[in-house]
């Protein structure tokens, strides 16, 4: 999807959440890489016009660890989920 399609979805009332900027496995990133990945994706969501008081994340490939959860919380993530529960 391109930016205009995402903006159209937002205008139509759809929820757009964070799934990473480059769609990396979050549990494979070091702290610096994870910080950059989250910050890039958060900046993109802000640019789209997402309500950043109520933003969410879904772990790419179901990959997460304590570090990624901590960093999401530090950035004000409202909810995070695993699309691939076992």
JSON list of N, CA and C in Angstrom, two decimals:
[
{"chain": "A", "resi": 1, "resn": "UNK", "atom": "N", "xyz": [0.83, -1.18, 0.00]},
{"chain": "A", "resi": 1, "resn": "UNK", "atom": "CA", "xyz": [0.00, 0.00, 0.00]},
{"chain": "A", "resi": 1, "resn": "UNK", "atom": "C", "xyz": [0.88, 1.24, 0.00]},
{"chain": "A", "resi": 2, "resn": "UNK", "atom": "N", "xyz": [0.37, 2.28, -0.62]},
{"chain": "A", "resi": 2, "resn": "UNK", "atom": "CA", "xyz": [1.11, 3.53, -0.61]},
{"chain": "A", "resi": 2, "resn": "UNK", "atom": "C", "xyz": [0.51, 4.49, 0.43]},
{"chain": "A", "resi": 3, "resn": "UNK", "atom": "N", "xyz": [1.17, 5.63, 0.62]},
{"chain": "A", "resi": 3, "resn": "UNK", "atom": "CA", "xyz": [0.74, 6.59, 1.64]},
{"chain": "A", "resi": 3, "resn": "UNK", "atom": "C", "xyz": [-0.68, 7.08, 1.41]},
{"chain": "A", "resi": 4, "resn": "UNK", "atom": "N", "xyz": [-1.03, 7.38, 0.18]},
{"chain": "A", "resi": 4, "resn": "UNK", "atom": "CA", "xyz": [-2.38, 7.89, -0.10]},
{"chain": "A", "resi": 4, "resn": "UNK", "atom": "C", "xyz": [-3.44, 6.85, 0.24]},
{"chain": "A", "resi": 5, "resn": "UNK", "atom": "N", "xyz": [-3.18, 5.59, -0.04]},
{"chain": "A", "resi": 5, "resn": "UNK", "atom": "CA", "xyz": [-4.14, 4.54, 0.32]},
{"chain": "A", "resi": 5, "resn": "UNK", "atom": "C", "xyz": [-4.28, 4.44, 1.84]},
{"chain": "A", "resi": 6, "resn": "UNK", "atom": "N", "xyz": [-3.18, 4.54, 2.56]},
{"chain": "A", "resi": 6, "resn": "UNK", "atom": "CA", "xyz": [-3.23, 4.50, 4.02]},
{"chain": "A", "resi": 6, "resn": "UNK", "atom": "C", "xyz": [-4.00, 5.71, 4.57]},
{"chain": "A", "resi": 7, "resn": "UNK", "atom": "N", "xyz": [-3.76, 6.88, 4.01]},
{"chain": "A", "resi": 7, "resn": "UNK", "atom": "CA", "xyz": [-4.48, 8.08, 4.45]},
{"chain": "A", "resi": 7, "resn": "UNK", "atom": "C", "xyz": [-5.98, 7.94, 4.18]},
{"chain": "A", "resi": 8, "resn": "UNK", "atom": "N", "xyz": [-6.33, 7.34, 3.05]},
{"chain": "A", "resi": 8, "resn": "UNK", "atom": "CA", "xyz": [-7.74, 7.09, 2.73]},
{"chain": "A", "resi": 8, "resn": "UNK", "atom": "C", "xyz": [-8.35, 6.15, 3.77]},
{"chain": "A", "resi": 9, "resn": "UNK", "atom": "N", "xyz": [-7.62, 5.12, 4.14]},
{"chain": "A", "resi": 9, "resn": "UNK", "atom": "CA", "xyz": [-8.12, 4.20, 5.17]},
{"chain": "A", "resi": 9, "resn": "UNK", "atom": "C", "xyz": [-8.37, 4.95, 6.48]},
{"chain": "A", "resi": 10, "resn": "UNK", "atom": "N", "xyz": [-7.44, 5.82, 6.87]},
{"chain": "A", "resi": 10, "resn": "UNK", "atom": "CA", "xyz": [-7.62, 6.60, 8.10]},
{"chain": "A", "resi": 10, "resn": "UNK", "atom": "C", "xyz": [-8.85, 7.49, 8.01]},
{"chain": "A", "resi": 11, "resn": "UNK", "atom": "N", "xyz": [-9.02, 8.18, 6.89]},
{"chain": "A", "resi": 11, "resn": "UNK", "atom": "CA", "xyz": [-10.19, 9.04, 6.71]},
{"chain": "A", "resi": 11, "resn": "UNK", "atom": "C", "xyz": [-11.48, 8.25, 6.76]},
{"chain": "A", "resi": 12, "resn": "UNK", "atom": "N", "xyz": [-11.40, 6.98, 6.39]},
{"chain": "A", "resi": 12, "resn": "UNK", "atom": "CA", "xyz": [-12.59, 6.11, 6.39]},
{"chain": "A", "resi": 12, "resn": "UNK", "atom": "C", "xyz": [-12.83, 5.47, 7.75]},
{"chain": "A", "resi": 13, "resn": "UNK", "atom": "N", "xyz": [-11.99, 5.82, 8.72]},
{"chain": "A", "resi": 13, "resn": "UNK", "atom": "CA", "xyz": [-12.19, 5.31, 10.07]},
{"chain": "A", "resi": 13, "resn": "UNK", "atom": "C", "xyz": [-11.45, 4.03, 10.40]},
{"chain": "A", "resi": 14, "resn": "UNK", "atom": "N", "xyz": [-10.58, 3.56, 9.51]},
{"chain": "A", "resi": 14, "resn": "UNK", "atom": "CA", "xyz": [-9.80, 2.35, 9.77]},
{"chain": "A", "resi": 14, "resn": "UNK", "atom": "C", "xyz": [-8.65, 2.64, 10.73]},
{"chain": "A", "resi": 15, "resn": "UNK", "atom": "N", "xyz": [-8.26, 1.63, 11.48]},
{"chain": "A", "resi": 15, "resn": "UNK", "atom": "CA", "xyz": [-7.13, 1.75, 12.39]},
{"chain": "A", "resi": 15, "resn": "UNK", "atom": "C", "xyz": [-5.85, 1.36, 11.66]},
{"chain": "A", "resi": 16, "resn": "UNK", "atom": "N", "xyz": [-4.83, 2.18, 11.79]},
{"chain": "A", "resi": 16, "resn": "UNK", "atom": "CA", "xyz": [-3.51, 1.88, 11.25]},
{"chain": "A", "resi": 16, "resn": "UNK", "atom": "C", "xyz": [-2.56, 1.78, 12.43]},
{"chain": "A", "resi": 17, "resn": "UNK", "atom": "N", "xyz": [-1.89, 0.64, 12.57]},
{"chain": "A", "resi": 17, "resn": "UNK", "atom": "CA", "xyz": [-0.98, 0.44, 13.68]},
{"chain": "A", "resi": 17, "resn": "UNK", "atom": "C", "xyz": [0.45, 0.23, 13.22]},
{"chain": "A", "resi": 18, "resn": "UNK", "atom": "N", "xyz": [1.31, 0.09, 14.19]},
{"chain": "A", "resi": 18, "resn": "UNK", "atom": "CA", "xyz": [2.74, -0.09, 13.95]},
{"chain": "A", "resi": 18, "resn": "UNK", "atom": "C", "xyz": [3.04, -1.57, 13.73]},
{"chain": "A", "resi": 19, "resn": "UNK", "atom": "N", "xyz": [3.80, -1.84, 12.71]},
{"chain": "A", "resi": 19, "resn": "UNK", "atom": "CA", "xyz": [4.24, -3.20, 12.41]},
{"chain": "A", "resi": 19, "resn": "UNK", "atom": "C", "xyz": [5.73, -3.18, 12.05]},
{"chain": "A", "resi": 20, "resn": "UNK", "atom": "N", "xyz": [6.38, -2.08, 12.45]},
{"chain": "A", "resi": 20, "resn": "UNK", "atom": "CA", "xyz": [7.78, -1.89, 12.10]},
{"chain": "A", "resi": 20, "resn": "UNK", "atom": "C", "xyz": [7.91, -1.14, 10.80]},
{"chain": "A", "resi": 21, "resn": "UNK", "atom": "N", "xyz": [9.04, -0.54, 10.61]},
{"chain": "A", "resi": 21, "resn": "UNK", "atom": "CA", "xyz": [9.29, 0.23, 9.39]},
{"chain": "A", "resi": 21, "resn": "UNK", "atom": "C", "xyz": [9.81, -0.67, 8.27]},
{"chain": "A", "resi": 22, "resn": "UNK", "atom": "N", "xyz": [10.75, -1.54, 8.61]},
{"chain": "A", "resi": 22, "resn": "UNK", "atom": "CA", "xyz": [11.36, -2.42, 7.62]},
{"chain": "A", "resi": 22, "resn": "UNK", "atom": "C", "xyz": [10.92, -3.88, 7.76]},
{"chain": "A", "resi": 23, "resn": "UNK", "atom": "N", "xyz": [9.98, -4.11, 8.67]},
{"chain": "A", "resi": 23, "resn": "UNK", "atom": "CA", "xyz": [9.42, -5.45, 8.89]},
{"chain": "A", "resi": 23, "resn": "UNK", "atom": "C", "xyz": [10.47, -6.47, 9.31]},
{"chain": "A", "resi": 24, "resn": "UNK", "atom": "N", "xyz": [11.38, -6.04, 10.17]},
{"chain": "A", "resi": 24, "resn": "UNK", "atom": "CA", "xyz": [12.40, -6.93, 10.71]},
{"chain": "A", "resi": 24, "resn": "UNK", "atom": "C", "xyz": [11.81, -7.80, 11.82]},
{"chain": "A", "resi": 25, "resn": "UNK", "atom": "N", "xyz": [12.50, -8.89, 12.11]},
{"chain": "A", "resi": 25, "resn": "UNK", "atom": "CA", "xyz": [12.19, -9.70, 13.28]},
{"chain": "A", "resi": 25, "resn": "UNK", "atom": "C", "xyz": [12.67, -8.91, 14.49]},
{"chain": "A", "resi": 26, "resn": "UNK", "atom": "N", "xyz": [11.77, -8.41, 15.31]},
{"chain": "A", "resi": 26, "resn": "UNK", "atom": "CA", "xyz": [12.15, -7.52, 16.40]},
{"chain": "A", "resi": 26, "resn": "UNK", "atom": "C", "xyz": [13.05, -8.21, 17.42]},
{"chain": "A", "resi": 27, "resn": "UNK", "atom": "N", "xyz": [12.88, -9.49, 17.62]},
{"chain": "A", "resi": 27, "resn": "UNK", "atom": "CA", "xyz": [13.70, -10.18, 18.62]},
{"chain": "A", "resi": 27, "resn": "UNK", "atom": "C", "xyz": [15.12, -10.46, 18.12]},
{"chain": "A", "resi": 28, "resn": "UNK", "atom": "N", "xyz": [15.42, -10.07, 16.89]},
{"chain": "A", "resi": 28, "resn": "UNK", "atom": "CA", "xyz": [16.79, -10.25, 16.36]},
{"chain": "A", "resi": 28, "resn": "UNK", "atom": "C", "xyz": [17.58, -8.95, 16.35]},
{"chain": "A", "resi": 29, "resn": "UNK", "atom": "N", "xyz": [16.93, -7.83, 16.73]},
{"chain": "A", "resi": 29, "resn": "UNK", "atom": "CA", "xyz": [17.59, -6.52, 16.68]},
{"chain": "A", "resi": 29, "resn": "UNK", "atom": "C", "xyz": [18.26, -6.19, 18.00]},
{"chain": "A", "resi": 30, "resn": "UNK", "atom": "N", "xyz": [19.39, -5.52, 17.92]},
{"chain": "A", "resi": 30, "resn": "UNK", "atom": "CA", "xyz": [19.99, -5.01, 19.15]},
{"chain": "A", "resi": 30, "resn": "UNK", "atom": "C", "xyz": [19.24, -3.74, 19.55]},
{"chain": "A", "resi": 31, "resn": "UNK", "atom": "N", "xyz": [19.59, -3.17, 20.69]},
{"chain": "A", "resi": 31, "resn": "UNK", "atom": "CA", "xyz": [18.84, -2.03, 21.22]},
{"chain": "A", "resi": 31, "resn": "UNK", "atom": "C", "xyz": [18.86, -0.83, 20.26]},
{"chain": "A", "resi": 32, "resn": "UNK", "atom": "N", "xyz": [20.00, -0.53, 19.68]},
{"chain": "A", "resi": 32, "resn": "UNK", "atom": "CA", "xyz": [20.10, 0.60, 18.75]},
{"chain": "A", "resi": 32, "resn": "UNK", "atom": "C", "xyz": [19.23, 0.37, 17.51]},
{"chain": "A", "resi": 33, "resn": "UNK", "atom": "N", "xyz": [19.30, -0.83, 16.95]},
{"chain": "A", "resi": 33, "resn": "UNK", "atom": "CA", "xyz": [18.51, -1.16, 15.76]},
{"chain": "A", "resi": 33, "resn": "UNK", "atom": "C", "xyz": [17.01, -1.12, 16.05]},
{"chain": "A", "resi": 34, "resn": "UNK", "atom": "N", "xyz": [16.64, -1.65, 17.21]},
{"chain": "A", "resi": 34, "resn": "UNK", "atom": "CA", "xyz": [15.23, -1.66, 17.58]},
{"chain": "A", "resi": 34, "resn": "UNK", "atom": "C", "xyz": [14.73, -0.23, 17.79]},
{"chain": "A", "resi": 35, "resn": "UNK", "atom": "N", "xyz": [15.53, 0.59, 18.42]},
{"chain": "A", "resi": 35, "resn": "UNK", "atom": "CA", "xyz": [15.16, 1.98, 18.63]},
{"chain": "A", "resi": 35, "resn": "UNK", "atom": "C", "xyz": [14.93, 2.68, 17.29]},
{"chain": "A", "resi": 36, "resn": "UNK", "atom": "N", "xyz": [15.85, 2.47, 16.36]},
{"chain": "A", "resi": 36, "resn": "UNK", "atom": "CA", "xyz": [15.71, 3.09, 15.03]},
{"chain": "A", "resi": 36, "resn": "UNK", "atom": "C", "xyz": [14.47, 2.56, 14.31]},
{"chain": "A", "resi": 37, "resn": "UNK", "atom": "N", "xyz": [14.24, 1.27, 14.39]},
{"chain": "A", "resi": 37, "resn": "UNK", "atom": "CA", "xyz": [13.08, 0.67, 13.73]},
{"chain": "A", "resi": 37, "resn": "UNK", "atom": "C", "xyz": [11.78, 1.25, 14.27]},
{"chain": "A", "resi": 38, "resn": "UNK", "atom": "N", "xyz": [11.67, 1.36, 15.58]},
{"chain": "A", "resi": 38, "resn": "UNK", "atom": "CA", "xyz": [10.46, 1.93, 16.17]},
{"chain": "A", "resi": 38, "resn": "UNK", "atom": "C", "xyz": [10.32, 3.40, 15.85]},
{"chain": "A", "resi": 39, "resn": "UNK", "atom": "N", "xyz": [11.39, 4.16, 15.97]},
{"chain": "A", "resi": 39, "resn": "UNK", "atom": "CA", "xyz": [11.32, 5.60, 15.73]},
{"chain": "A", "resi": 39, "resn": "UNK", "atom": "C", "xyz": [10.94, 5.90, 14.28]},
{"chain": "A", "resi": 40, "resn": "UNK", "atom": "N", "xyz": [11.49, 5.16, 13.33]},
{"chain": "A", "resi": 40, "resn": "UNK", "atom": "CA", "xyz": [11.12, 5.35, 11.92]},
{"chain": "A", "resi": 40, "resn": "UNK", "atom": "C", "xyz": [9.64, 5.06, 11.70]},
{"chain": "A", "resi": 41, "resn": "UNK", "atom": "N", "xyz": [9.16, 3.98, 12.28]},
{"chain": "A", "resi": 41, "resn": "UNK", "atom": "CA", "xyz": [7.76, 3.61, 12.07]},
{"chain": "A", "resi": 41, "resn": "UNK", "atom": "C", "xyz": [6.82, 4.59, 12.79]},
{"chain": "A", "resi": 42, "resn": "UNK", "atom": "N", "xyz": [7.20, 5.05, 13.97]},
{"chain": "A", "resi": 42, "resn": "UNK", "atom": "CA", "xyz": [6.38, 6.02, 14.69]},
{"chain": "A", "resi": 42, "resn": "UNK", "atom": "C", "xyz": [6.33, 7.34, 13.91]},
{"chain": "A", "resi": 43, "resn": "UNK", "atom": "N", "xyz": [7.45, 7.78, 13.40]},
{"chain": "A", "resi": 43, "resn": "UNK", "atom": "CA", "xyz": [7.47, 9.01, 12.60]},
{"chain": "A", "resi": 43, "resn": "UNK", "atom": "C", "xyz": [6.58, 8.88, 11.36]},
{"chain": "A", "resi": 44, "resn": "UNK", "atom": "N", "xyz": [6.59, 7.70, 10.74]},
{"chain": "A", "resi": 44, "resn": "UNK", "atom": "CA", "xyz": [5.75, 7.47, 9.57]},
{"chain": "A", "resi": 44, "resn": "UNK", "atom": "C", "xyz": [4.27, 7.54, 9.95]},
{"chain": "A", "resi": 45, "resn": "UNK", "atom": "N", "xyz": [3.90, 6.92, 11.06]},
{"chain": "A", "resi": 45, "resn": "UNK", "atom": "CA", "xyz": [2.51, 6.97, 11.51]},
{"chain": "A", "resi": 45, "resn": "UNK", "atom": "C", "xyz": [2.08, 8.40, 11.81]},
{"chain": "A", "resi": 46, "resn": "UNK", "atom": "N", "xyz": [2.96, 9.16, 12.46]},
{"chain": "A", "resi": 46, "resn": "UNK", "atom": "CA", "xyz": [2.65, 10.57, 12.74]},
{"chain": "A", "resi": 46, "resn": "UNK", "atom": "C", "xyz": [2.43, 11.34, 11.45]},
{"chain": "A", "resi": 47, "resn": "UNK", "atom": "N", "xyz": [3.28, 11.10, 10.47]},
{"chain": "A", "resi": 47, "resn": "UNK", "atom": "CA", "xyz": [3.17, 11.78, 9.17]},
{"chain": "A", "resi": 47, "resn": "UNK", "atom": "C", "xyz": [1.84, 11.45, 8.48]},
{"chain": "A", "resi": 48, "resn": "UNK", "atom": "N", "xyz": [1.37, 10.21, 8.67]},
{"chain": "A", "resi": 48, "resn": "UNK", "atom": "CA", "xyz": [0.09, 9.82, 8.08]},
{"chain": "A", "resi": 48, "resn": "UNK", "atom": "C", "xyz": [-1.09, 10.49, 8.76]},
{"chain": "A", "resi": 49, "resn": "UNK", "atom": "N", "xyz": [-0.90, 10.87, 10.03]},
{"chain": "A", "resi": 49, "resn": "UNK", "atom": "CA", "xyz": [-2.00, 11.46, 10.79]},
{"chain": "A", "resi": 49, "resn": "UNK", "atom": "C", "xyz": [-2.65, 10.51, 11.77]},
{"chain": "A", "resi": 50, "resn": "UNK", "atom": "N", "xyz": [-1.95, 9.42, 12.12]},
{"chain": "A", "resi": 50, "resn": "UNK", "atom": "CA", "xyz": [-2.46, 8.47, 13.10]},
{"chain": "A", "resi": 50, "resn": "UNK", "atom": "C", "xyz": [-2.54, 9.14, 14.47]},
{"chain": "A", "resi": 51, "resn": "UNK", "atom": "N", "xyz": [-3.60, 8.84, 15.22]},
{"chain": "A", "resi": 51, "resn": "UNK", "atom": "CA", "xyz": [-3.75, 9.34, 16.58]},
{"chain": "A", "resi": 51, "resn": "UNK", "atom": "C", "xyz": [-2.69, 8.68, 17.46]},
{"chain": "A", "resi": 52, "resn": "UNK", "atom": "N", "xyz": [-1.64, 9.41, 17.77]},
{"chain": "A", "resi": 52, "resn": "UNK", "atom": "CA", "xyz": [-0.51, 8.84, 18.51]},
{"chain": "A", "resi": 52, "resn": "UNK", "atom": "C", "xyz": [-0.79, 8.76, 20.01]},
{"chain": "A", "resi": 53, "resn": "UNK", "atom": "N", "xyz": [-1.95, 9.21, 20.45]},
{"chain": "A", "resi": 53, "resn": "UNK", "atom": "CA", "xyz": [-2.36, 8.99, 21.83]},
{"chain": "A", "resi": 53, "resn": "UNK", "atom": "C", "xyz": [-2.98, 7.61, 22.00]},
{"chain": "A", "resi": 54, "resn": "UNK", "atom": "N", "xyz": [-3.20, 6.92, 20.88]},
{"chain": "A", "resi": 54, "resn": "UNK", "atom": "CA", "xyz": [-3.87, 5.63, 20.92]},
{"chain": "A", "resi": 54, "resn": "UNK", "atom": "C", "xyz": [-3.26, 4.67, 19.90]},
{"chain": "A", "resi": 55, "resn": "UNK", "atom": "N", "xyz": [-1.92, 4.67, 19.81]},
{"chain": "A", "resi": 55, "resn": "UNK", "atom": "CA", "xyz": [-1.29, 3.84, 18.77]},
{"chain": "A", "resi": 55, "resn": "UNK", "atom": "C", "xyz": [-1.01, 2.43, 19.30]},
{"chain": "A", "resi": 56, "resn": "UNK", "atom": "N", "xyz": [-1.01, 1.50, 18.37]},
{"chain": "A", "resi": 56, "resn": "UNK", "atom": "CA", "xyz": [-0.82, 0.09, 18.70]},
{"chain": "A", "resi": 56, "resn": "UNK", "atom": "C", "xyz": [0.30, -0.50, 17.84]},
{"chain": "A", "resi": 57, "resn": "UNK", "atom": "N", "xyz": [0.73, -1.70, 18.24]},
{"chain": "A", "resi": 57, "resn": "UNK", "atom": "CA", "xyz": [1.75, -2.41, 17.47]},
{"chain": "A", "resi": 57, "resn": "UNK", "atom": "C", "xyz": [1.39, -3.89, 17.40]},
{"chain": "A", "resi": 58, "resn": "UNK", "atom": "N", "xyz": [1.76, -4.48, 16.29]},
{"chain": "A", "resi": 58, "resn": "UNK", "atom": "CA", "xyz": [1.62, -5.92, 16.09]},
{"chain": "A", "resi": 58, "resn": "UNK", "atom": "C", "xyz": [3.01, -6.43, 15.71]},
{"chain": "A", "resi": 59, "resn": "UNK", "atom": "N", "xyz": [3.52, -7.40, 16.45]},
{"chain": "A", "resi": 59, "resn": "UNK", "atom": "CA", "xyz": [4.90, -7.86, 16.27]},
{"chain": "A", "resi": 59, "resn": "UNK", "atom": "C", "xyz": [5.08, -8.52, 14.89]},
{"chain": "A", "resi": 60, "resn": "UNK", "atom": "N", "xyz": [6.04, -8.05, 14.09]},
{"chain": "A", "resi": 60, "resn": "UNK", "atom": "CA", "xyz": [6.30, -8.69, 12.80]},
{"chain": "A", "resi": 60, "resn": "UNK", "atom": "C", "xyz": [6.70, -10.16, 13.00]},
{"chain": "A", "resi": 61, "resn": "UNK", "atom": "N", "xyz": [6.06, -11.04, 12.29]},
{"chain": "A", "resi": 61, "resn": "UNK", "atom": "CA", "xyz": [6.33, -12.48, 12.36]},
{"chain": "A", "resi": 61, "resn": "UNK", "atom": "C", "xyz": [6.08, -13.05, 13.75]},
{"chain": "A", "resi": 62, "resn": "UNK", "atom": "N", "xyz": [5.38, -12.30, 14.60]},
{"chain": "A", "resi": 62, "resn": "UNK", "atom": "CA", "xyz": [5.19, -12.73, 15.98]},
{"chain": "A", "resi": 62, "resn": "UNK", "atom": "C", "xyz": [6.44, -12.61, 16.82]},
{"chain": "A", "resi": 63, "resn": "UNK", "atom": "N", "xyz": [7.44, -11.88, 16.32]},
{"chain": "A", "resi": 63, "resn": "UNK", "atom": "CA", "xyz": [8.75, -11.80, 16.99]},
{"chain": "A", "resi": 63, "resn": "UNK", "atom": "C", "xyz": [8.79, -10.63, 17.96]},
{"chain": "A", "resi": 64, "resn": "UNK", "atom": "N", "xyz": [9.07, -10.94, 19.21]},
{"chain": "A", "resi": 64, "resn": "UNK", "atom": "CA", "xyz": [9.25, -9.90, 20.22]},
{"chain": "A", "resi": 64, "resn": "UNK", "atom": "C", "xyz": [10.06, -10.49, 21.37]},
{"chain": "A", "resi": 65, "resn": "UNK", "atom": "N", "xyz": [10.54, -9.61, 22.21]},
{"chain": "A", "resi": 65, "resn": "UNK", "atom": "CA", "xyz": [11.27, -10.01, 23.41]},
{"chain": "A", "resi": 65, "resn": "UNK", "atom": "C", "xyz": [11.05, -8.93, 24.45]},
{"chain": "A", "resi": 66, "resn": "UNK", "atom": "N", "xyz": [11.64, -9.11, 25.62]},
{"chain": "A", "resi": 66, "resn": "UNK", "atom": "CA", "xyz": [11.45, -8.12, 26.70]},
{"chain": "A", "resi": 66, "resn": "UNK", "atom": "C", "xyz": [11.90, -6.73, 26.27]},
{"chain": "A", "resi": 67, "resn": "UNK", "atom": "N", "xyz": [12.98, -6.67, 25.48]},
{"chain": "A", "resi": 67, "resn": "UNK", "atom": "CA", "xyz": [13.50, -5.38, 25.01]},
{"chain": "A", "resi": 67, "resn": "UNK", "atom": "C", "xyz": [12.47, -4.66, 24.15]},
{"chain": "A", "resi": 68, "resn": "UNK", "atom": "N", "xyz": [11.86, -5.36, 23.21]},
{"chain": "A", "resi": 68, "resn": "UNK", "atom": "CA", "xyz": [10.90, -4.70, 22.32]},
{"chain": "A", "resi": 68, "resn": "UNK", "atom": "C", "xyz": [9.66, -4.25, 23.09]},
{"chain": "A", "resi": 69, "resn": "UNK", "atom": "N", "xyz": [9.19, -5.05, 24.04]},
{"chain": "A", "resi": 69, "resn": "UNK", "atom": "CA", "xyz": [8.04, -4.65, 24.85]},
{"chain": "A", "resi": 69, "resn": "UNK", "atom": "C", "xyz": [8.38, -3.41, 25.66]},
{"chain": "A", "resi": 70, "resn": "UNK", "atom": "N", "xyz": [9.55, -3.40, 26.27]},
{"chain": "A", "resi": 70, "resn": "UNK", "atom": "CA", "xyz": [9.99, -2.24, 27.07]},
{"chain": "A", "resi": 70, "resn": "UNK", "atom": "C", "xyz": [10.06, -0.99, 26.20]},
{"chain": "A", "resi": 71, "resn": "UNK", "atom": "N", "xyz": [10.63, -1.11, 25.01]},
{"chain": "A", "resi": 71, "resn": "UNK", "atom": "CA", "xyz": [10.79, 0.06, 24.14]},
{"chain": "A", "resi": 71, "resn": "UNK", "atom": "C", "xyz": [9.44, 0.55, 23.61]},
{"chain": "A", "resi": 72, "resn": "UNK", "atom": "N", "xyz": [8.51, -0.35, 23.35]},
{"chain": "A", "resi": 72, "resn": "UNK", "atom": "CA", "xyz": [7.17, 0.07, 22.95]},
{"chain": "A", "resi": 72, "resn": "UNK", "atom": "C", "xyz": [6.50, 0.85, 24.08]},
{"chain": "A", "resi": 73, "resn": "UNK", "atom": "N", "xyz": [6.61, 0.33, 25.29]},
{"chain": "A", "resi": 73, "resn": "UNK", "atom": "CA", "xyz": [6.01, 1.01, 26.44]},
{"chain": "A", "resi": 73, "resn": "UNK", "atom": "C", "xyz": [6.63, 2.39, 26.66]},
{"chain": "A", "resi": 74, "resn": "UNK", "atom": "N", "xyz": [7.94, 2.49, 26.51]},
{"chain": "A", "resi": 74, "resn": "UNK", "atom": "CA", "xyz": [8.62, 3.77, 26.68]},
{"chain": "A", "resi": 74, "resn": "UNK", "atom": "C", "xyz": [8.16, 4.81, 25.67]},
{"chain": "A", "resi": 75, "resn": "UNK", "atom": "N", "xyz": [7.69, 4.35, 24.52]},
{"chain": "A", "resi": 75, "resn": "UNK", "atom": "CA", "xyz": [7.25, 5.26, 23.46]},
{"chain": "A", "resi": 75, "resn": "UNK", "atom": "C", "xyz": [5.74, 5.48, 23.48]},
{"chain": "A", "resi": 76, "resn": "UNK", "atom": "N", "xyz": [5.07, 4.95, 24.49]},
{"chain": "A", "resi": 76, "resn": "UNK", "atom": "CA", "xyz": [3.65, 5.22, 24.66]},
{"chain": "A", "resi": 76, "resn": "UNK", "atom": "C", "xyz": [2.72, 4.31, 23.90]},
{"chain": "A", "resi": 77, "resn": "UNK", "atom": "N", "xyz": [3.19, 3.15, 23.51]},
{"chain": "A", "resi": 77, "resn": "UNK", "atom": "CA", "xyz": [2.32, 2.21, 22.79]},
{"chain": "A", "resi": 77, "resn": "UNK", "atom": "C", "xyz": [1.13, 1.84, 23.68]},
{"chain": "A", "resi": 78, "resn": "UNK", "atom": "N", "xyz": [-0.06, 1.94, 23.13]},
{"chain": "A", "resi": 78, "resn": "UNK", "atom": "CA", "xyz": [-1.28, 1.67, 23.86]},
{"chain": "A", "resi": 78, "resn": "UNK", "atom": "C", "xyz": [-1.56, 0.19, 24.00]},
{"chain": "A", "resi": 79, "resn": "UNK", "atom": "N", "xyz": [-1.20, -0.59, 22.99]},
{"chain": "A", "resi": 79, "resn": "UNK", "atom": "CA", "xyz": [-1.44, -2.04, 23.00]},
{"chain": "A", "resi": 79, "resn": "UNK", "atom": "C", "xyz": [-0.52, -2.70, 21.98]},
{"chain": "A", "resi": 80, "resn": "UNK", "atom": "N", "xyz": [-0.01, -3.87, 22.32]},
{"chain": "A", "resi": 80, "resn": "UNK", "atom": "CA", "xyz": [0.79, -4.64, 21.37]},
{"chain": "A", "resi": 80, "resn": "UNK", "atom": "C", "xyz": [0.27, -6.06, 21.36]},
{"chain": "A", "resi": 81, "resn": "UNK", "atom": "N", "xyz": [0.40, -6.72, 20.21]},
{"chain": "A", "resi": 81, "resn": "UNK", "atom": "CA", "xyz": [-0.16, -8.06, 20.09]},
{"chain": "A", "resi": 81, "resn": "UNK", "atom": "C", "xyz": [0.69, -8.94, 19.19]},
{"chain": "A", "resi": 82, "resn": "UNK", "atom": "N", "xyz": [0.45, -10.22, 19.32]},
{"chain": "A", "resi": 82, "resn": "UNK", "atom": "CA", "xyz": [1.14, -11.23, 18.54]},
{"chain": "A", "resi": 82, "resn": "UNK", "atom": "C", "xyz": [0.17, -11.81, 17.53]},
{"chain": "A", "resi": 83, "resn": "UNK", "atom": "N", "xyz": [0.43, -11.64, 16.23]},
{"chain": "A", "resi": 83, "resn": "UNK", "atom": "CA", "xyz": [-0.50, -12.17, 15.23]},
{"chain": "A", "resi": 83, "resn": "UNK", "atom": "C", "xyz": [-0.38, -13.69, 15.06]},
{"chain": "A", "resi": 84, "resn": "UNK", "atom": "N", "xyz": [0.63, -14.29, 15.67]},
{"chain": "A", "resi": 84, "resn": "UNK", "atom": "CA", "xyz": [0.88, -15.73, 15.49]},
{"chain": "A", "resi": 84, "resn": "UNK", "atom": "C", "xyz": [0.93, -16.46, 16.84]},
{"chain": "A", "resi": 85, "resn": "UNK", "atom": "N", "xyz": [-0.14, -16.40, 17.63]},
{"chain": "A", "resi": 85, "resn": "UNK", "atom": "CA", "xyz": [-0.06, -17.08, 18.93]},
{"chain": "A", "resi": 85, "resn": "UNK", "atom": "C", "xyz": [0.05, -18.59, 18.74]},
{"chain": "A", "resi": 86, "resn": "UNK", "atom": "N", "xyz": [0.78, -19.21, 19.64]},
{"chain": "A", "resi": 86, "resn": "UNK", "atom": "CA", "xyz": [0.94, -20.67, 19.57]},
{"chain": "A", "resi": 86, "resn": "UNK", "atom": "C", "xyz": [-0.21, -21.37, 20.27]}
]
